Structure formats: structure tokens, C-alpha cells
XYZ file of C-alpha atoms in Angstrom:
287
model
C -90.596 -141.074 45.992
C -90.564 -143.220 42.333
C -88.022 -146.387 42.596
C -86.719 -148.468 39.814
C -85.442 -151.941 39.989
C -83.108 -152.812 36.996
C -80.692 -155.725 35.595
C -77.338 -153.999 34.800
C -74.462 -156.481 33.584
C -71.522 -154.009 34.601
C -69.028 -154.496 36.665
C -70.804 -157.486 37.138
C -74.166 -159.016 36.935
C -76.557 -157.050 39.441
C -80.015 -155.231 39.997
C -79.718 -151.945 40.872
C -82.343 -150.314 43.072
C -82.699 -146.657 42.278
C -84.445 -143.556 43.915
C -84.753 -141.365 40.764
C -85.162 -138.302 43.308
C -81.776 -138.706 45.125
C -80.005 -140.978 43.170
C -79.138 -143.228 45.967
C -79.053 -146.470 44.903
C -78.394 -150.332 45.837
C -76.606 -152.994 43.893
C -77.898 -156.598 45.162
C -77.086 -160.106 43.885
C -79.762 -162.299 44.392
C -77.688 -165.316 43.698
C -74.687 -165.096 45.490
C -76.815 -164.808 49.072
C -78.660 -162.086 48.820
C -75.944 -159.638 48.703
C -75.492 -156.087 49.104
C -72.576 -155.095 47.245
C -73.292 -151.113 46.985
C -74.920 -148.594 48.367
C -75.072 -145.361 47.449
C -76.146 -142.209 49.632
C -75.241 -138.727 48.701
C -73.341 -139.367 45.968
C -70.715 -141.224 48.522
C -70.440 -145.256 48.244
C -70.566 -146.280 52.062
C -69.919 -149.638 51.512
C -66.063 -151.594 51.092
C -66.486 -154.241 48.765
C -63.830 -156.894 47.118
C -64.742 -157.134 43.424
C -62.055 -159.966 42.714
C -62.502 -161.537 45.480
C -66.169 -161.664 44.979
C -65.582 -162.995 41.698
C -63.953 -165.864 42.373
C -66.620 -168.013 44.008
C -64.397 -170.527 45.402
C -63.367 -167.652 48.262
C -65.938 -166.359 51.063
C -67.473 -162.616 50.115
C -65.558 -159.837 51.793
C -67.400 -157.016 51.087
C -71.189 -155.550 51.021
C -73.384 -156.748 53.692
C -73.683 -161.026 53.873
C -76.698 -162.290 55.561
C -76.087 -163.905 58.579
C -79.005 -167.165 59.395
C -79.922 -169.511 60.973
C -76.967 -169.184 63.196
C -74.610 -166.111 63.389
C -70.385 -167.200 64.089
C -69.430 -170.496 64.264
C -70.292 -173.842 65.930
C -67.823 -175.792 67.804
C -66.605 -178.430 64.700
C -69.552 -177.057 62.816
C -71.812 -179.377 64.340
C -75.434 -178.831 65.847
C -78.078 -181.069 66.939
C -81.358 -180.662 66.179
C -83.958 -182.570 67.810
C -81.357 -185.578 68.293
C -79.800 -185.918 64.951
C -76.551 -184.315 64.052
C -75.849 -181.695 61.292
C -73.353 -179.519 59.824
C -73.958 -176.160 59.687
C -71.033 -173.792 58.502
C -69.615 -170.730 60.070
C -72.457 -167.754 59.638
C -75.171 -170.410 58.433
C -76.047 -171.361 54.390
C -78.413 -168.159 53.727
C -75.344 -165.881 52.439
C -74.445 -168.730 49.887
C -78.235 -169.163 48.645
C -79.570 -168.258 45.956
C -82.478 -165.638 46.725
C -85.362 -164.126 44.905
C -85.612 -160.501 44.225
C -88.926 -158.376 43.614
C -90.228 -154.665 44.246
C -93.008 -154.206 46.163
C -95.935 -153.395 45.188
C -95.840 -149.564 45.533
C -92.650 -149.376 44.366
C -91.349 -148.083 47.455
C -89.399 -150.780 48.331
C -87.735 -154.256 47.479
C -87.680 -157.608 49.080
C -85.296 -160.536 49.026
C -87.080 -163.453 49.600
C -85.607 -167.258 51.135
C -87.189 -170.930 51.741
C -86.189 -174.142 52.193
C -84.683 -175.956 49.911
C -83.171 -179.873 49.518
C -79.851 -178.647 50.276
C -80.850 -176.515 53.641
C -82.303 -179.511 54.861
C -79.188 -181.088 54.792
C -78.053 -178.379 57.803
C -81.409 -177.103 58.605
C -84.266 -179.446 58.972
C -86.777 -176.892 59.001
C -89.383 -175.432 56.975
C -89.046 -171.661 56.683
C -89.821 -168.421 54.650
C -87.099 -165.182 55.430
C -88.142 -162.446 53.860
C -85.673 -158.934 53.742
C -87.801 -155.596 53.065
C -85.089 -153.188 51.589
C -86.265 -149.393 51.762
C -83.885 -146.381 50.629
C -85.176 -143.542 53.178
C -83.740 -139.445 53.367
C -79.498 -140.214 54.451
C -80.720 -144.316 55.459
C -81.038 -147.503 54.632
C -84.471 -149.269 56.602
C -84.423 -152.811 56.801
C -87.126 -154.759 57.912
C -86.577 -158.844 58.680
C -89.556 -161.512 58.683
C -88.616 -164.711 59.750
C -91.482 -167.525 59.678
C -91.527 -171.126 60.855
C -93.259 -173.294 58.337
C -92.655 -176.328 59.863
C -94.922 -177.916 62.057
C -92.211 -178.211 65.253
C -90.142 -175.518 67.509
C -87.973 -173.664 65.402
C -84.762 -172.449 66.993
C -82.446 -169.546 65.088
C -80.893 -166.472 65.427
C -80.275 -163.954 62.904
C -77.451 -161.237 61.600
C -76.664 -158.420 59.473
C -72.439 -158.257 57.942
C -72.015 -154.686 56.798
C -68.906 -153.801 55.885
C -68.456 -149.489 55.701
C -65.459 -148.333 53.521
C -63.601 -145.456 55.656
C -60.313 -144.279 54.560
C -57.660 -144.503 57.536
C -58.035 -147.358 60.382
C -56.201 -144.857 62.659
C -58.839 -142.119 61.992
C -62.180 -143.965 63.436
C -63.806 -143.994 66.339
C -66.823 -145.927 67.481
C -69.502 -144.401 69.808
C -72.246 -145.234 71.727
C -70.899 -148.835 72.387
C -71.211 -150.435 75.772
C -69.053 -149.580 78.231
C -67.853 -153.706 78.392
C -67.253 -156.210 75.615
C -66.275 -159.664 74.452
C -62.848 -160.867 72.298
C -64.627 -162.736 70.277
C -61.097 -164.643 69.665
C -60.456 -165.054 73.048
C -63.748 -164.837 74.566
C -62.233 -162.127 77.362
C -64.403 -159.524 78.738
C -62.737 -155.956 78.567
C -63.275 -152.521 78.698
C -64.435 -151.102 75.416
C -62.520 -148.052 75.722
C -59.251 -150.306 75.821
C -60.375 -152.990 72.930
C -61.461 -150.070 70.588
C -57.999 -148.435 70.284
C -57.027 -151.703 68.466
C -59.248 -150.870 65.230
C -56.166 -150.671 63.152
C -54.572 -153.845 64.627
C -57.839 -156.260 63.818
C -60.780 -156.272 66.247
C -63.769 -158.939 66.533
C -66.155 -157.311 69.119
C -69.176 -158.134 70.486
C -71.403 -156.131 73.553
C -75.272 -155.969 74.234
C -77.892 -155.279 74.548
C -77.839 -152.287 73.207
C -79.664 -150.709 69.741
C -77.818 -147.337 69.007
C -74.198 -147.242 67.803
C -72.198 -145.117 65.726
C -69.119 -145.100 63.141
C -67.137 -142.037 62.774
C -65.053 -141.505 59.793
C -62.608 -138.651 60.881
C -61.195 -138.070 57.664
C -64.188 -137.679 55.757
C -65.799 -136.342 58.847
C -68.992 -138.266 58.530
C -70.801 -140.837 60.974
C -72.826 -143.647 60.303
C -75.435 -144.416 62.831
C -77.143 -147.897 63.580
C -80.166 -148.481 65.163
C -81.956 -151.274 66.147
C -85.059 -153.256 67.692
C -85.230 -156.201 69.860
C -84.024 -158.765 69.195
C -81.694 -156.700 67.812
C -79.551 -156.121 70.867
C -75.711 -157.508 70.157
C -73.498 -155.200 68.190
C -70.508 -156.596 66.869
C -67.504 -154.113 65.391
C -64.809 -156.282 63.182
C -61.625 -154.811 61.472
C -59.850 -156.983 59.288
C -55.909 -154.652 58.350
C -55.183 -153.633 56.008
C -58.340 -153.989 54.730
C -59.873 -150.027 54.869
C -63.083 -151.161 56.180
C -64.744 -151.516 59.576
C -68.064 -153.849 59.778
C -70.729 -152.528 62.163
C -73.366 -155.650 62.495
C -76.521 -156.218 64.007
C -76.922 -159.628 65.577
C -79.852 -161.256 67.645
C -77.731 -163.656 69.581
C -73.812 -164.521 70.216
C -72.364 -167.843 68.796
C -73.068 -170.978 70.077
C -76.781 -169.920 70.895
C -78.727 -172.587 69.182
C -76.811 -174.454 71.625
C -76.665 -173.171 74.720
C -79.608 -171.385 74.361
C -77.968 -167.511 75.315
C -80.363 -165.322 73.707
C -81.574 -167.624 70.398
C -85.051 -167.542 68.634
C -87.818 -170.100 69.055
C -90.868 -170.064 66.999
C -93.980 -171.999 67.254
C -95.290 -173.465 64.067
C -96.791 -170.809 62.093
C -95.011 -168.267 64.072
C -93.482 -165.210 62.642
C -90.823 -162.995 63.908
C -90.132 -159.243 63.018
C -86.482 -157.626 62.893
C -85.866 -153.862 62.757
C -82.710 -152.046 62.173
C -82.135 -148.689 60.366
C -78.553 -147.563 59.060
C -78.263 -143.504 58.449
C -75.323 -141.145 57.177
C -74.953 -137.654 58.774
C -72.148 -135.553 56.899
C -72.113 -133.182 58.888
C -70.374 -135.013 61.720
């Protein structure tokens, strides 16, 4: 299946990643974290995406799919210790306000978005690292494939998520399936039934249950679903509505917040280690 990779300039600077046989496509800015801001599968755009917002860079993104690393949520204070000194790591981590690089691969069958240190992680994250993002654009799905390698020559702890947020039109008309049958408040940090917590969609939800690694959005208007799946560790699903925004984000997380510090579910690699994540996103419209 031929790909292109392009520069466009409108409606804002982006590279567009093109199947010429379906016309699917991606818009990605490398330099504002990586960022997804479109994607494009039968002729429908499935993702919700602020354009003002996103242009005025002294507001957080809302919109596209941010990159969630080295720690997903937010520390108590924003403070971590690593190793006995004290840092400051922001809400969601520093990759989805990095500058990345972008290239195709070499068979043009795919792109990657590509992460290091730098002098300024260091400042939060006193680790040597290389994340790499392999972007394919399969039949009705979106394959993403994570590497995460530890460069430095001591334990590296993180943990690792993906922000999509799908554009659906009515908050009243969506339902969520496949979830576990329990699941956190992430405001309050109360269990509940998920049966209960999902009929507040259209009031604002922030959701999280696992493990699990199949879930799936239904748009009821448009009668479509959006499945994700996923791989270990892969196994925390987190469903977020923000009214009257018309969008509901469906994300893929390794581990809660506040793992790097107590240790629920986070990622330690060796030296030289490397770590693989999986997760596939796929439209049926025939729901």
C-alpha cells in the first residue's frame, strides 16, 4: 500500500501522512509533542480537535491524541524523587510539550516519531532515554507500536500513555462497552460500578479500570464504534468527558497515577533495556 509523508502549511503547519489507496490520512506536529491532530478513516475525521486553542501555545492541547511519558496524571505537588534528589515533573510528564522528530520508514509503510533526552528533560527526568512511536495506517485502524529504551546506565522507572480524544456528535448518544465491570473516580478516587459511573458521560467523567485490553466507543448517532485494543502493559483504560466539549477520550495507559511512586504497576528497565507497547485503534461503520 504506497504512503506519502508531506509538509502542508494549512490550517496550520503539519505533515500529513497519506495512504494514496484509501485516502486515510494523519496530520502530526512534530513540534508541539508529537501530536496527532487528525485522522482520517473512511472519509470520516474520528478525531475532536481545538484549532484555537491549539494555537495559542500558552494553553494545554485539547484535542488529537497527546503523548502521555514518563508518568501518566499527576504527582502529588508535582514532585518525584528519583534516586534521592527531588524533581518536578508536570501533570502527564514533558514528552507532549517536546519537540519530536518525524521520518517514514524505510518501506514507506509507516512513520515514526522519535524522542531523547535533552538538557531540559533532565531537569524532571534524569535519565537517558530513546521513545520511539511507529505510526501505521492499516484497513478501518490505526496500529501503533511504542519502544521505550533506557540509555542510561541505572534502573529506569516510567510508565507510559496514549490521550485520544474521538469527536462523536451527542454526549447523551454514547455508550462504552467492554469496560470492566468496576472502576475508579479518578477525582475522588471511589471505586464504583461501571454501569452507574458511565451514565454520567454527558455530565464529565474521568475513569479508570484494568487490566483489561479490549474496549469499545459507540457513536449512536452516527452508528459507528471505535474499538481499542491493547497489549500488556497496556492494561488500564481510562474514558474522560470534558461537557460541552463533543468528544469522549478513550486512552491506553500502562499504570495509574502516582506509580513511579508507589510503585502500582510502573516500568523498570535495566540499562540497555527496551520495552515494547502495542495498541491498535479500528472503526467499524457498520455498528
Amino acid at each position: 500500500m504506497p504512503f506519502t509523508l508531506s509538509q502542508k502549511d494549512s490550517p496550520y503547519h503539519h505533515w500529513e501522512y497519506l495512504s494514496l489507496d484509501t485516502g486515510d490520512s494523519l496530520r502530526i506536529v512534530p513540534e508541539r509533542g508529537g501530536l496527532i491532530t487528525s485522522w482520517i478513516c473512511n472519509g470520516r475525521e474520528l478525531l475532536y480537535f481545538d484549532q484555537l486553542r491549539f494555537q495559542d501555545q500558552s494553553k494545554s492541547v485539547r484535542g488529537g491524541i497527546p503523548i502521555l511519558f514518563p508518568i501518566c496524571g499527576q504527582l502529588p505537588g508535582n514532585q518525584i524523587f528519583f534516586y534521592k534528589n527531588k524533581y518536578i515533573l508536570k501533570q502527564h510528564g514533558f514528552a507532549r510539550d517536546s519537540s519530536w522528530e518525524l521520518n517514514m520508514h524505510d518501506e514507506s509503510s509507516g512513520i515514526k516519531l522519535s524522542l531523547s533526552e535533552t538538557n531540559t528533560s533532565f531537569l524532571s527526568y534524569p535519565f537517558k532515554f530513546n521513545l520511539e512511536i511507529h505510526l501505521r495506517l492499516q484497513t478501518n485502524s490505526l496500529d501503533i507500536l511504542v519502544r521505550v529504551k533506557n540509555n542510561s546506565s541505572y534502573v529506569m522507572p516510567f510508565s507510559f500513555g496514549l490521550h485520544p480524544y474521538f469527536s462523536i456528535k451527542d454526549l447523551n448518544q454514547v455508550e462504552i462497552k467492554e469496560f470492566p465491570e468496576e472502576c475508579i473516580n479518578q477525582k475522588t478516587m471511589a471505586k464504583s460500578k461501571s454501569i452507574d459511573a458511565l451514565k454520567r458521560i454527558p455530565n464529565g467523567i474521568d475513569l479508570i479500570a484494568g487490566p483489561n485490553h479490549l474496549v469499545q466507543l459507540i457513536d449512536l448517532v452516527d452508528k459507528i464504534s471505535l474499538e481499542m485494543t491493547t497489549q500488556e502493559p497496556f492494561g488500564l483504560n481510562v474514558i474522560w468527558t470534558d461537557p460541552p466539549r463533543k468528544m469522549v477520550c478513550l486512552e491506553p495507559w500502562t499504570s495509574p497515577r502516582n506509580a513511579l511512586i508507589n510503585g502500582n504497576r510502573s516500568i523498570h528497565l535495566g540499562s540497555g533495556q527496551t520495552k515494547d507497547l502495542q495498541c491498535r485503534f479500528e472503526l467499524n461503520k457498520s455498528y
